[in-house]
Amino acid sequence: MTTSTFVKLDGIAKRWNGQLGVEGITLDIPEGSFTALLGPSGCGKSTTLRLLAGLELPDEGQILIDGKDVTTSAASDRNLSMVFQSYALFPHLSVAENVMFGLKVRRVPKQERLEKLHRALEITGLLGYEGRKPGELSGGQRQRVALARAIVAGQRLCLMDEPLSNLDAKLRNAVRKDIKKLQRDLGITVVYVTHDQTEAMSMADTVVLMKDGHIQQVGSPEDLYSRPNNTFVAEFVGAPPMALIESTALEGFGDDKTVGIRAENIQIVPAGTGRMRCKVNESEFLGAETLIGLDHDGTSGLCVLQPGLSLMPEGDEVEINFDDGNLHVFDDAGKRLAG
Amino acid sequence: MSTHANLERRRQAIYGWLLLSPALVLLSAFAFYPSIATLWTSLFSRGTRRRPVEYVGFENYSDLFADPTFWLVVKNNLMYAGVTIPVSMGIALAMALWANGKIRARGFVRTAYFTPTVLPMIAAANLWLFFYTPGLGVLDQIGSVFGLPSVNWLGQPETALWAIIIVTIWKEAGFFMIFYLAALQTIPEELKEAADIEGASRWTYTRRIVLPLLMPTTLFIAVNALINSVKLIDHLFILTKGGPSDASKLLLYYIWEMAFAFFDAPSAAAMTVMVIVVLAIIAAIKFSYLDKRTHYQ
């Protein structure tokens, strides 16, 4: 994987009737990388992707792809492909015609077109379905047709807008691996929009977490998990998300800070030896472990994981302990303090 | 079979017939019976005081085939259909594509296009009568500005049918546009975006994606336009009454004349039967042949 910047967004802003779309998006995407734009709905991740695709034009800022300024270029001049959430397959055209649509438009000779079609269908496992219409395919197959259409032209940049959200959970896992493998094998740069953190964390080299049109943190999945920039990132990433404790509820942290701790770093200890005394408010058996939710003044999302089946009755009092080294400290604005 | 199952079956059958009966009664009284009666009438001679009605077989039909006016009317109607159907559909599609775009005052444009449809045909004909009037009419007024001579559009055989055709197109295009507009709005926005990214021009997108997806609508409109080209004659009564010298006479108007002006019911019946047969054949071809080549979502 090379590390030279392939896609560059510089100070991009897009507003609708004064309403916020995205603001101050600055991002460097290296060639051959897998970048996930992650965030809750309405955070501007799809808008960012559409700006990159050329389906919208930014009000401010600059977009460079492969060193070329494409800020105001038409979508077709940006040499990229896109997979839509709805797949956007042409319903009256067969699989083969759908996949070859772009090649035909770009007047690729017939022989070459058929070779590329064959290869794309081979990669996506769709050989034998050439003559089917999208309406005669399952959701997973349609999704693969959309993928085949995106890779057939051999563009180096592929944008994906929640491509898995219309699939059932089991299929989603399988396709996730397929997409990741495809991206590695073809060496293409993928920008992937999702609201599902499992997708982002498991597939991406770089995760861009967004909220309200602003980037909250850019980093590797490990970065986001173990060094969240702010309390939003801390509470968004991870399942269960990080618990936040007001510093007044703990000794030695002053009174205007927030302290974060992950469930796996909390231990239940015998009475009298713990740092906090909490009440059990829920017990959830997850299979390999049991999630126990805890209640304490000035905390939110506090919970602990116990191995195996170890349900605890609601209302029980337990004491918990944790190391200072596992704590994340945020200032009164929610920003991470050094450490 | 046990008695209760038998009873249940009979109950279902009665229920079914009850649901069916209103349509059955109405269609029988006002569609099936008149059609058969028409066919029957067309096989008998016209009764006069001296000669009673008698069975003549296909004599009414052969009389018609020997009638030069009949052939002129058929020619007129073919011309009328051949021009109004494609032109009004083409204009409807163009207007719909435009009114579906991201333009300003879209609501106004759509309403404006639809207005001719809302007007009763008689009112529309009166409006156009004013346009076409020699000397006073709008067309002549505009022509005189450019020094063109006055033309009696409705009063001369060369232009009368064309004047009628233009009124019909004006009346129908807006109506068909509404169907196209509705169909266009069912095409997802993403298809355009996907085509854009693939580098398809607006023309390619329209030709390869939009038009095929509009095929079911086109078929439906074509059948309607065909029926209208036979059915729509209200404006003839106001504008030309089929004249001058039958230049703008259409089949249904001729049928009406036969039956209620010349009181020749058998000839009118024979002509009606022929129109029904021709329309039925064309509709059958459309729905059997073209349907198979059309993509329905």
XYZ file of C-alpha atoms in Angstrom:
636
model
C 0.000 0.000 0.000
C 1.428 3.354 -0.956
C 0.919 6.304 1.304
C 0.833 9.164 -1.190
C -2.305 11.252 -0.990
C -4.767 10.232 -3.689
C -7.860 12.151 -2.662
C -7.656 15.471 -0.898
C -10.541 17.430 0.571
C -9.587 20.901 1.728
C -11.941 23.008 3.815
C -15.070 21.697 2.120
C -18.382 23.256 3.149
C -21.872 22.701 1.794
C -24.953 24.454 3.152
C -28.590 24.187 2.140
C -30.618 27.404 2.541
C -28.304 28.421 5.322
C -28.804 25.064 7.004
C -25.721 23.104 7.783
C -24.695 20.313 5.442
C -21.022 19.869 6.128
C -18.457 22.387 7.324
C -14.672 22.521 7.247
C -14.076 18.997 5.957
C -10.347 18.518 5.458
C -9.190 15.020 4.689
C -6.256 13.258 3.027
C -6.963 9.809 1.655
C -3.925 7.753 0.633
C -3.931 5.655 -2.522
C -5.074 2.070 -2.046
C -6.604 2.746 1.347
C -10.010 1.897 2.721
C -11.572 4.925 4.383
C -14.866 4.739 6.211
C -17.010 7.799 6.833
C -18.871 6.923 10.015
C -21.508 8.749 11.992
C -25.144 8.889 13.034
C -27.758 9.723 10.396
C -27.742 13.363 9.353
C -24.084 13.843 10.264
C -23.063 14.762 6.723
C -21.215 11.590 5.745
C -23.356 10.944 2.677
C -23.126 14.609 1.714
C -19.336 14.377 1.903
C -19.403 11.349 -0.377
C -21.753 13.046 -2.844
C -19.491 16.094 -2.918
C -16.571 13.827 -3.654
C -18.556 12.067 -6.389
C -19.552 15.334 -8.012
C -23.266 14.801 -7.461
C -23.232 18.002 -5.378
C -20.965 21.011 -5.672
C -19.342 22.457 -2.550
C -19.938 26.068 -1.456
C -16.401 26.345 -0.207
C -13.151 24.450 -0.367
C -11.283 22.347 -2.857
C -11.331 18.703 -3.920
C -8.315 17.064 -5.525
C -8.281 13.560 -6.969
C -4.939 12.186 -8.127
C -3.456 15.667 -7.952
C -6.125 17.158 -10.215
C -8.462 19.875 -9.017
C -11.935 18.442 -9.604
C -13.888 20.798 -7.337
C -16.294 21.809 -10.098
C -15.785 18.905 -12.502
C -18.711 16.783 -13.642
C -19.108 13.401 -11.972
C -18.075 11.595 -15.151
C -14.777 13.495 -15.351
C -13.603 12.382 -11.921
C -12.679 8.822 -12.924
C -14.468 7.129 -10.087
C -17.205 4.586 -9.621
C -19.951 4.432 -7.045
C -22.105 1.853 -5.324
C -25.423 3.275 -4.190
C -27.393 2.288 -1.117
C -30.346 1.372 -3.348
C -27.834 -0.117 -5.856
C -29.419 2.091 -8.562
C -29.518 -0.790 -11.022
C -31.387 -0.140 -14.256
C -34.448 -2.351 -13.812
C -35.128 -2.964 -17.511
C -31.573 -4.022 -18.345
C -30.047 -7.441 -17.766
C -27.123 -7.997 -15.415
C -24.680 -7.907 -18.325
C -26.187 -4.715 -19.754
C -26.172 -3.080 -16.329
C -22.522 -3.898 -15.755
C -21.466 -2.839 -19.261
C -23.554 0.340 -19.327
C -20.624 2.632 -18.519
C -18.273 0.838 -20.919
C -20.798 1.227 -23.696
C -21.269 4.904 -22.920
C -17.507 5.375 -23.006
C -17.376 3.538 -26.349
C -15.117 0.698 -25.261
C -14.793 -1.804 -28.148
C -17.138 -4.770 -27.936
C -14.471 -7.444 -27.493
C -12.842 -5.590 -24.616
C -16.247 -4.901 -23.108
C -17.096 -8.586 -23.001
C -13.719 -9.494 -21.508
C -14.119 -6.919 -18.763
C -17.684 -8.054 -18.135
C -16.550 -11.643 -17.781
C -13.831 -10.694 -15.345
C -16.095 -8.487 -13.232
C -18.766 -11.195 -13.043
C -16.135 -13.773 -12.187
C -14.794 -11.675 -9.325
C -18.263 -11.034 -7.937
C -19.429 -14.614 -8.484
C -22.193 -13.693 -10.891
C -21.245 -15.862 -13.867
C -24.368 -17.489 -15.233
C -26.621 -14.602 -14.273
C -25.780 -12.403 -17.285
C -29.270 -12.523 -18.752
C -31.264 -11.974 -15.571
C -33.050 -8.720 -14.816
C -32.430 -7.123 -11.403
C -36.001 -7.972 -10.411
C -35.181 -11.667 -10.738
C -32.221 -11.529 -8.344
C -31.998 -11.727 -4.566
C -30.892 -8.713 -2.525
C -27.366 -10.090 -2.166
C -27.056 -10.770 -5.884
C -28.285 -7.275 -6.743
C -25.688 -5.890 -4.402
C -23.015 -7.870 -6.243
C -24.239 -6.547 -9.589
C -23.789 -3.035 -8.209
C -20.263 -4.000 -7.140
C -19.508 -5.529 -10.531
C -20.694 -2.345 -12.229
C -18.411 -0.330 -9.964
C -15.264 -2.366 -10.629
C -15.754 -3.204 -14.296
C -14.340 0.061 -15.585
C -11.203 -0.315 -13.494
C -11.457 3.111 -11.874
C -8.927 3.604 -9.091
C -11.394 5.281 -6.749
C -14.624 3.635 -5.675
C -17.234 5.325 -3.500
C -19.723 3.249 -1.564
C -22.807 4.694 0.089
C -24.045 2.259 2.752
C -23.878 -0.644 0.302
C -24.795 -3.255 2.915
C -27.707 -1.596 4.674
C -30.342 -3.417 2.605
C -28.934 -6.879 3.341
C -29.799 -9.149 6.243
C -27.318 -9.484 9.078
C -25.804 -12.817 8.046
C -25.257 -11.796 4.449
C -23.829 -8.486 5.577
C -20.973 -10.258 7.371
C -20.085 -12.300 4.306
C -20.267 -9.384 1.878
C -18.192 -7.238 4.229
C -15.321 -9.688 3.871
C -15.839 -9.899 0.102
C -15.662 -6.135 -0.303
C -12.537 -5.888 1.812
C -10.860 -8.657 -0.166
C -11.920 -7.075 -3.447
C -10.443 -3.749 -2.421
C -7.119 -5.376 -1.438
C -6.894 -7.571 -4.546
C -7.659 -4.755 -6.955
C -5.612 -2.224 -4.998
C -8.318 0.412 -5.374
C -9.034 3.290 -3.037
C -12.391 2.936 -1.353
C -14.357 5.618 0.465
C -17.147 3.923 2.323
C -20.076 5.570 4.077
C -21.761 3.705 6.895
C -23.622 4.309 10.125
C -22.642 0.865 11.361
C -19.476 1.046 13.418
C -18.843 -2.696 13.110
C -18.567 -2.235 9.337
C -16.305 0.773 9.687
C -14.065 -0.758 12.348
C -13.704 -4.132 10.661
C -13.101 -2.953 7.102
C -11.414 0.408 7.183
C -7.769 1.390 7.463
C -8.913 4.867 8.416
C -12.172 5.785 10.074
C -13.537 9.318 9.805
C -16.104 9.874 12.505
C -18.511 12.736 11.815
C -21.227 14.543 13.704
C -23.397 17.532 12.734
C -21.402 18.178 9.577
C -18.032 18.264 11.312
C -15.243 15.701 11.517
C -14.810 14.524 15.090
C -11.811 12.267 14.651
C -9.751 10.736 11.877
C -7.705 7.689 12.716
C -7.245 3.971 12.605
C -9.961 1.872 14.257
C -7.605 1.252 17.217
C -7.078 5.001 17.569
C -10.778 5.715 17.734
C -11.334 2.919 20.195
C -8.437 3.474 22.546
C -7.760 7.196 22.158
C -11.080 8.921 21.479
C -10.669 12.638 20.755
C -13.773 13.651 22.659
C -16.730 12.337 24.584
C -18.829 11.953 21.420
C -16.288 9.579 19.895
C -15.980 7.788 23.239
C -19.711 7.224 23.439
C -20.140 6.348 19.721
C -17.382 3.807 19.245
C -17.409 0.375 20.866
C -20.126 -1.976 22.004
C -20.848 -1.323 24.775
C -19.702 2.292 24.372
C -17.371 3.944 26.869
C -18.904 4.843 30.207
C -18.585 8.491 31.229
C -18.188 9.555 34.836
C -18.369 13.145 36.046
C -15.115 13.941 37.811
C -17.009 15.011 40.974
C -18.027 11.379 41.437
C -14.381 10.315 41.612
C -11.590 11.454 43.860
C -8.570 13.266 42.497
C -9.893 14.586 39.171
C -11.141 18.050 40.087
C -14.732 18.981 39.391
C -15.021 20.132 35.780
C -13.851 17.096 33.898
C -15.344 13.925 32.497
C -13.675 10.573 32.959
C -14.221 7.695 30.548
C -13.778 3.994 31.167
C -14.483 0.944 29.026
C -16.461 -2.005 30.344
C -13.562 -4.460 29.911
C -11.389 -2.363 32.228
C -13.797 -2.495 35.148
C -13.726 -5.297 37.695
C -16.301 -6.207 40.295
C -14.511 -6.510 43.607
C -15.524 -7.607 47.127
C -17.269 -5.000 49.264
C -14.946 -2.499 50.893
C -12.106 -2.757 48.348
C -13.683 -0.894 45.362
C -13.595 2.729 44.192
C -17.335 3.067 43.504
C -20.451 1.483 44.881
C -23.146 0.956 42.227
C -26.556 -0.591 41.827
C -27.228 -3.219 39.163
C -29.923 -1.968 36.767
C -29.839 -4.610 34.062
C -28.277 -7.955 33.212
C -27.952 -9.033 29.637
C -26.695 -12.489 28.662
C -24.715 -12.186 25.399
C -23.463 -15.764 25.073
C -19.735 -15.710 25.794
C -20.243 -13.078 28.460
C -22.841 -11.249 30.448
C -23.248 -7.489 30.344
C -24.171 -5.971 33.657
C -25.417 -2.394 33.625
C -24.631 -0.280 36.668
C -26.186 2.823 38.184
C -24.349 5.531 40.064
C -24.908 9.257 40.483
C -22.972 11.298 37.910
C -22.304 8.422 35.531
C -23.775 7.342 32.240
C -23.459 4.028 30.465
C -21.506 2.386 33.259
C -21.364 -1.378 32.787
C -19.144 -4.350 33.296
C -18.611 -7.594 31.402
C -18.584 -10.880 33.303
C -17.482 -14.138 31.655
C -20.089 -16.742 30.790
C -23.559 -16.746 32.257
C -23.492 -14.663 35.397
C -26.754 -12.770 35.663
C -27.169 -10.534 38.670
C -30.492 -9.600 40.196
C -31.595 -6.027 39.567
C -31.086 -3.700 42.542
C -28.071 -5.590 43.934
C -25.251 -3.399 45.168
C -21.740 -4.110 43.883
C -18.379 -2.403 44.224
C -16.186 -1.828 41.217
C -12.519 -1.048 40.718
C -10.392 0.152 37.815
C -6.850 1.302 37.150
C -6.077 4.978 36.539
C -4.085 3.878 33.497
C -7.253 2.764 31.761
C -9.056 6.046 32.312
C -9.646 8.613 29.588
C -9.899 12.180 30.830
C -11.872 14.851 28.963
C -12.094 18.567 29.778
C -15.317 20.451 30.481
C -15.927 20.906 26.708
C -15.611 17.174 26.199
C -12.146 17.303 24.602
C -9.547 14.699 25.440
C -6.780 15.782 27.758
C -3.267 14.451 27.160
C -2.691 10.830 28.191
C -68.049 -34.274 0.392
C -69.584 -33.391 3.710
C -72.649 -31.188 3.769
C -71.075 -28.202 5.521
C -68.241 -28.020 2.979
C -70.810 -28.199 0.183
C -72.842 -25.448 1.794
C -69.739 -23.314 2.178
C -68.892 -23.739 -1.503
C -72.379 -22.710 -2.545
C -72.243 -19.727 -0.201
C -68.954 -18.626 -1.796
C -70.433 -18.997 -5.269
C -73.480 -16.881 -4.400
C -71.201 -14.304 -2.803
C -69.098 -14.177 -5.956
C -72.088 -13.741 -8.244
C -73.490 -11.010 -6.017
C -70.238 -9.074 -6.240
C -70.167 -9.567 -9.971
C -73.787 -8.670 -10.682
C -73.691 -4.819 -10.713
C -70.960 -4.759 -13.352
C -72.590 -7.608 -15.236
C -75.969 -5.845 -15.344
C -74.546 -2.485 -16.363
C -72.177 -3.866 -18.976
C -74.862 -6.105 -20.440
C -77.401 -3.317 -20.669
C -75.101 -0.623 -21.971
C -72.265 -2.404 -23.768
C -72.883 -6.026 -24.716
C -76.532 -5.713 -25.714
C -76.022 -2.543 -27.833
C -73.032 -4.124 -29.571
C -74.944 -7.228 -30.491
C -78.018 -5.184 -31.444
C -75.791 -3.049 -33.679
C -74.354 -6.111 -35.349
C -77.885 -7.445 -35.839
C -79.197 -4.152 -37.236
C -76.332 -3.936 -39.697
C -77.529 -7.136 -41.370
C -81.001 -5.791 -42.192
C -82.249 -3.299 -44.739
C -83.549 0.124 -43.849
C -87.329 -0.075 -43.521
C -89.490 2.380 -45.416
C -93.243 2.668 -45.659
C -93.261 0.815 -48.970
C -90.535 -1.715 -48.246
C -90.493 -3.480 -44.877
C -87.251 -4.387 -43.105
C -85.671 -7.507 -44.515
C -82.515 -9.520 -44.006
C -79.877 -8.438 -46.521
C -76.729 -10.095 -45.195
C -73.644 -7.991 -45.924
C -75.349 -5.702 -48.398
C -75.051 -2.681 -46.078
C -71.326 -3.296 -45.907
C -70.879 -3.605 -49.668
C -72.954 -0.435 -50.140
C -70.567 1.363 -47.827
C -67.528 0.060 -49.672
C -69.049 1.476 -52.851
C -69.662 4.862 -51.228
C -66.860 7.335 -52.093
C -67.741 9.505 -49.069
C -67.072 6.546 -46.808
C -63.579 6.146 -48.245
C -62.925 9.869 -47.938
C -63.982 9.748 -44.296
C -61.760 6.704 -43.674
C -58.846 8.516 -45.297
C -59.553 11.614 -43.202
C -59.678 9.571 -40.027
C -56.453 7.712 -40.834
C -54.741 11.030 -41.448
C -56.279 12.435 -38.273
C -55.095 9.436 -36.206
C -51.739 9.241 -37.962
C -50.925 12.821 -37.069
C -52.636 13.423 -33.716
C -51.414 10.225 -31.996
C -47.644 10.543 -32.527
C -47.537 14.335 -32.371
C -49.592 14.706 -29.197
C -47.606 11.897 -27.540
C -44.312 13.438 -28.580
C -45.297 16.850 -27.303
C -46.644 15.297 -24.089
C -43.330 13.525 -23.473
C -41.300 16.650 -24.177
C -43.478 18.740 -21.877
C -43.317 16.095 -19.134
C -39.527 15.849 -19.313
C -39.338 19.609 -19.033
C -41.942 19.969 -16.282
C -40.219 17.183 -14.336
C -36.861 18.958 -14.408
C -35.535 21.298 -11.792
C -37.052 24.448 -13.250
C -38.510 27.530 -11.675
C -42.287 27.898 -11.425
C -42.688 24.179 -11.998
C -46.179 24.166 -10.526
C -47.239 26.938 -12.881
C -45.823 25.161 -15.920
C -47.650 21.945 -15.050
C -50.948 23.749 -14.485
C -50.577 25.700 -17.709
C -49.989 22.504 -19.686
C -52.953 20.799 -18.122
C -55.450 23.641 -18.643
C -56.605 22.582 -22.164
C -57.559 19.188 -20.722
C -59.803 20.737 -18.096
C -61.739 22.758 -20.672
C -64.741 20.968 -22.174
C -64.135 20.176 -25.840
C -67.047 22.399 -26.884
C -65.553 25.372 -25.027
C -62.141 24.648 -26.511
C -63.667 24.489 -29.989
C -65.336 27.862 -29.497
C -62.009 29.278 -28.380
C -60.323 27.974 -31.522
C -63.177 29.180 -33.658
C -62.163 32.629 -32.540
C -58.518 31.932 -33.393
C -59.388 30.667 -36.864
C -62.012 33.242 -37.868
C -60.901 34.950 -41.089
C -60.184 38.643 -40.691
C -61.030 38.903 -36.986
C -59.258 35.807 -35.654
C -56.012 35.882 -33.738
C -54.165 33.929 -36.444
C -55.181 36.408 -39.112
C -54.403 39.371 -36.862
C -50.889 38.042 -36.333
C -50.572 37.239 -40.039
C -51.622 40.729 -41.055
C -48.815 42.210 -38.959
C -46.403 40.415 -41.262
C -48.413 41.342 -44.325
C -49.814 37.864 -44.918
C -53.190 37.537 -46.653
C -56.264 36.465 -44.699
C -56.825 32.705 -44.637
C -60.114 30.961 -43.995
C -58.547 28.023 -42.130
C -61.798 26.183 -41.490
C -63.499 27.145 -44.721
C -61.264 25.536 -47.326
C -60.839 21.806 -47.937
C -57.008 21.953 -47.921
C -56.725 23.355 -44.413
C -59.910 22.318 -42.586
C -58.688 18.872 -41.456
C -55.347 20.289 -40.341
C -57.108 22.960 -38.318
C -59.102 20.208 -36.586
C -55.935 18.170 -36.017
C -54.203 21.088 -34.325
C -57.116 21.634 -31.930
C -57.044 17.952 -30.993
C -53.299 17.931 -30.370
C -53.611 21.068 -28.276
C -56.364 19.395 -26.258
C -54.727 16.006 -25.764
C -51.035 16.734 -25.223
C -51.580 18.176 -21.740
C -53.679 15.202 -20.723
C -51.063 12.692 -21.828
C -48.357 14.772 -20.188
C -49.910 14.090 -16.794
C -49.439 10.336 -17.307
C -45.852 10.785 -18.415
C -45.185 13.111 -15.509
C -46.544 10.564 -13.044
C -44.422 7.819 -14.598
C -41.305 10.003 -14.578
C -41.696 10.578 -10.880
C -41.511 6.863 -10.174
C -38.012 6.697 -11.691
C -35.568 6.962 -8.779
C -33.170 9.911 -8.754
C -30.234 7.525 -8.216
C -30.570 6.080 -11.716
C -29.706 9.492 -13.120
C -26.819 9.825 -10.679
C -25.489 6.361 -11.518
C -25.709 7.198 -15.223
C -23.953 10.532 -14.576
C -21.046 8.822 -12.862
C -20.765 6.371 -15.754
C -20.468 9.376 -18.044
C -23.803 9.058 -19.823
C -25.021 12.226 -21.512
C -28.501 13.530 -20.875
C -29.550 12.173 -24.267
C -28.098 8.703 -23.625
C -29.769 8.609 -20.221
C -33.117 9.583 -21.733
C -32.856 7.116 -24.595
C -31.399 4.104 -22.796
C -33.002 4.486 -19.350
C -35.964 6.873 -19.271
C -37.754 5.911 -22.489
C -37.641 2.143 -21.826
C -38.920 2.713 -18.296
C -41.750 4.838 -19.723
C -42.768 2.099 -22.160
C -45.778 0.870 -20.124
C -47.068 4.444 -19.962
C -46.429 4.979 -23.656
C -48.407 1.866 -24.463
C -51.288 2.962 -22.275
C -51.318 6.445 -23.776
C -51.105 5.059 -27.302
C -54.234 2.981 -26.765
C -56.019 5.978 -25.293
C -54.914 8.233 -28.122
C -56.097 5.689 -30.652
C -59.518 5.470 -29.028
C -59.706 9.258 -28.844
C -58.855 9.590 -32.513
C -62.101 7.780 -33.238
C -64.112 9.028 -30.283
C -63.284 12.715 -30.099
C -65.540 14.589 -32.539
C -67.196 17.230 -30.332
C -65.169 19.999 -31.928
C -66.382 19.049 -35.403
C -69.897 20.162 -34.476
C -68.628 23.622 -33.585
C -65.825 24.124 -36.066
C -66.650 22.583 -39.458
C -69.554 20.123 -39.232
C -67.368 17.841 -41.330
C -67.107 20.307 -44.166
C -66.260 21.869 -46.462
C -67.264 19.105 -48.909
C -66.511 16.407 -46.302
C -62.858 17.492 -46.056
C -62.815 17.294 -42.282
C -65.415 14.575 -41.720
C -64.386 11.792 -39.350
C -65.846 8.308 -38.966
C -67.870 8.845 -35.811
C -69.284 12.103 -37.155
C -70.281 10.302 -40.344
C -71.904 7.551 -38.281
C -73.825 10.159 -36.330
C -74.892 11.837 -39.562
C -76.034 8.522 -41.044
C -78.064 7.627 -37.998
C -79.548 10.959 -36.970
C -79.395 13.220 -40.032
C -80.087 10.728 -42.838
C -81.914 8.226 -40.582
C -80.053 5.335 -42.163
C -79.545 3.212 -39.039
C -78.354 0.028 -40.818
C -75.496 1.862 -42.574
C -74.530 3.561 -39.332
C -74.612 0.172 -37.619
C -72.437 -1.413 -40.286
C -69.883 1.358 -39.948
C -69.925 1.057 -36.163
C -69.258 -2.662 -36.375
C -66.289 -2.054 -38.636
C -64.836 0.571 -36.290
C -65.208 -1.777 -33.314
C -63.532 -4.645 -35.179
C -60.591 -2.494 -36.290
C -60.097 -1.032 -32.803
C -60.301 -4.475 -31.202
C -57.672 -5.876 -33.572
C -55.278 -2.991 -32.922
C -55.747 -3.209 -29.151
C -55.164 -6.977 -29.265
C -51.914 -6.495 -31.181
C -50.757 -3.815 -28.769
C -51.448 -5.788 -25.652
C -50.198 -9.150 -26.887
C -47.192 -8.215 -28.994
C -45.908 -5.000 -27.440
C -46.593 -6.020 -23.862
C -44.024 -8.787 -24.084
C -41.344 -6.292 -25.061
C -42.199 -3.873 -22.309
C -40.618 -3.811 -18.876
C -43.141 -3.478 -16.078
C -41.768 -2.642 -12.654
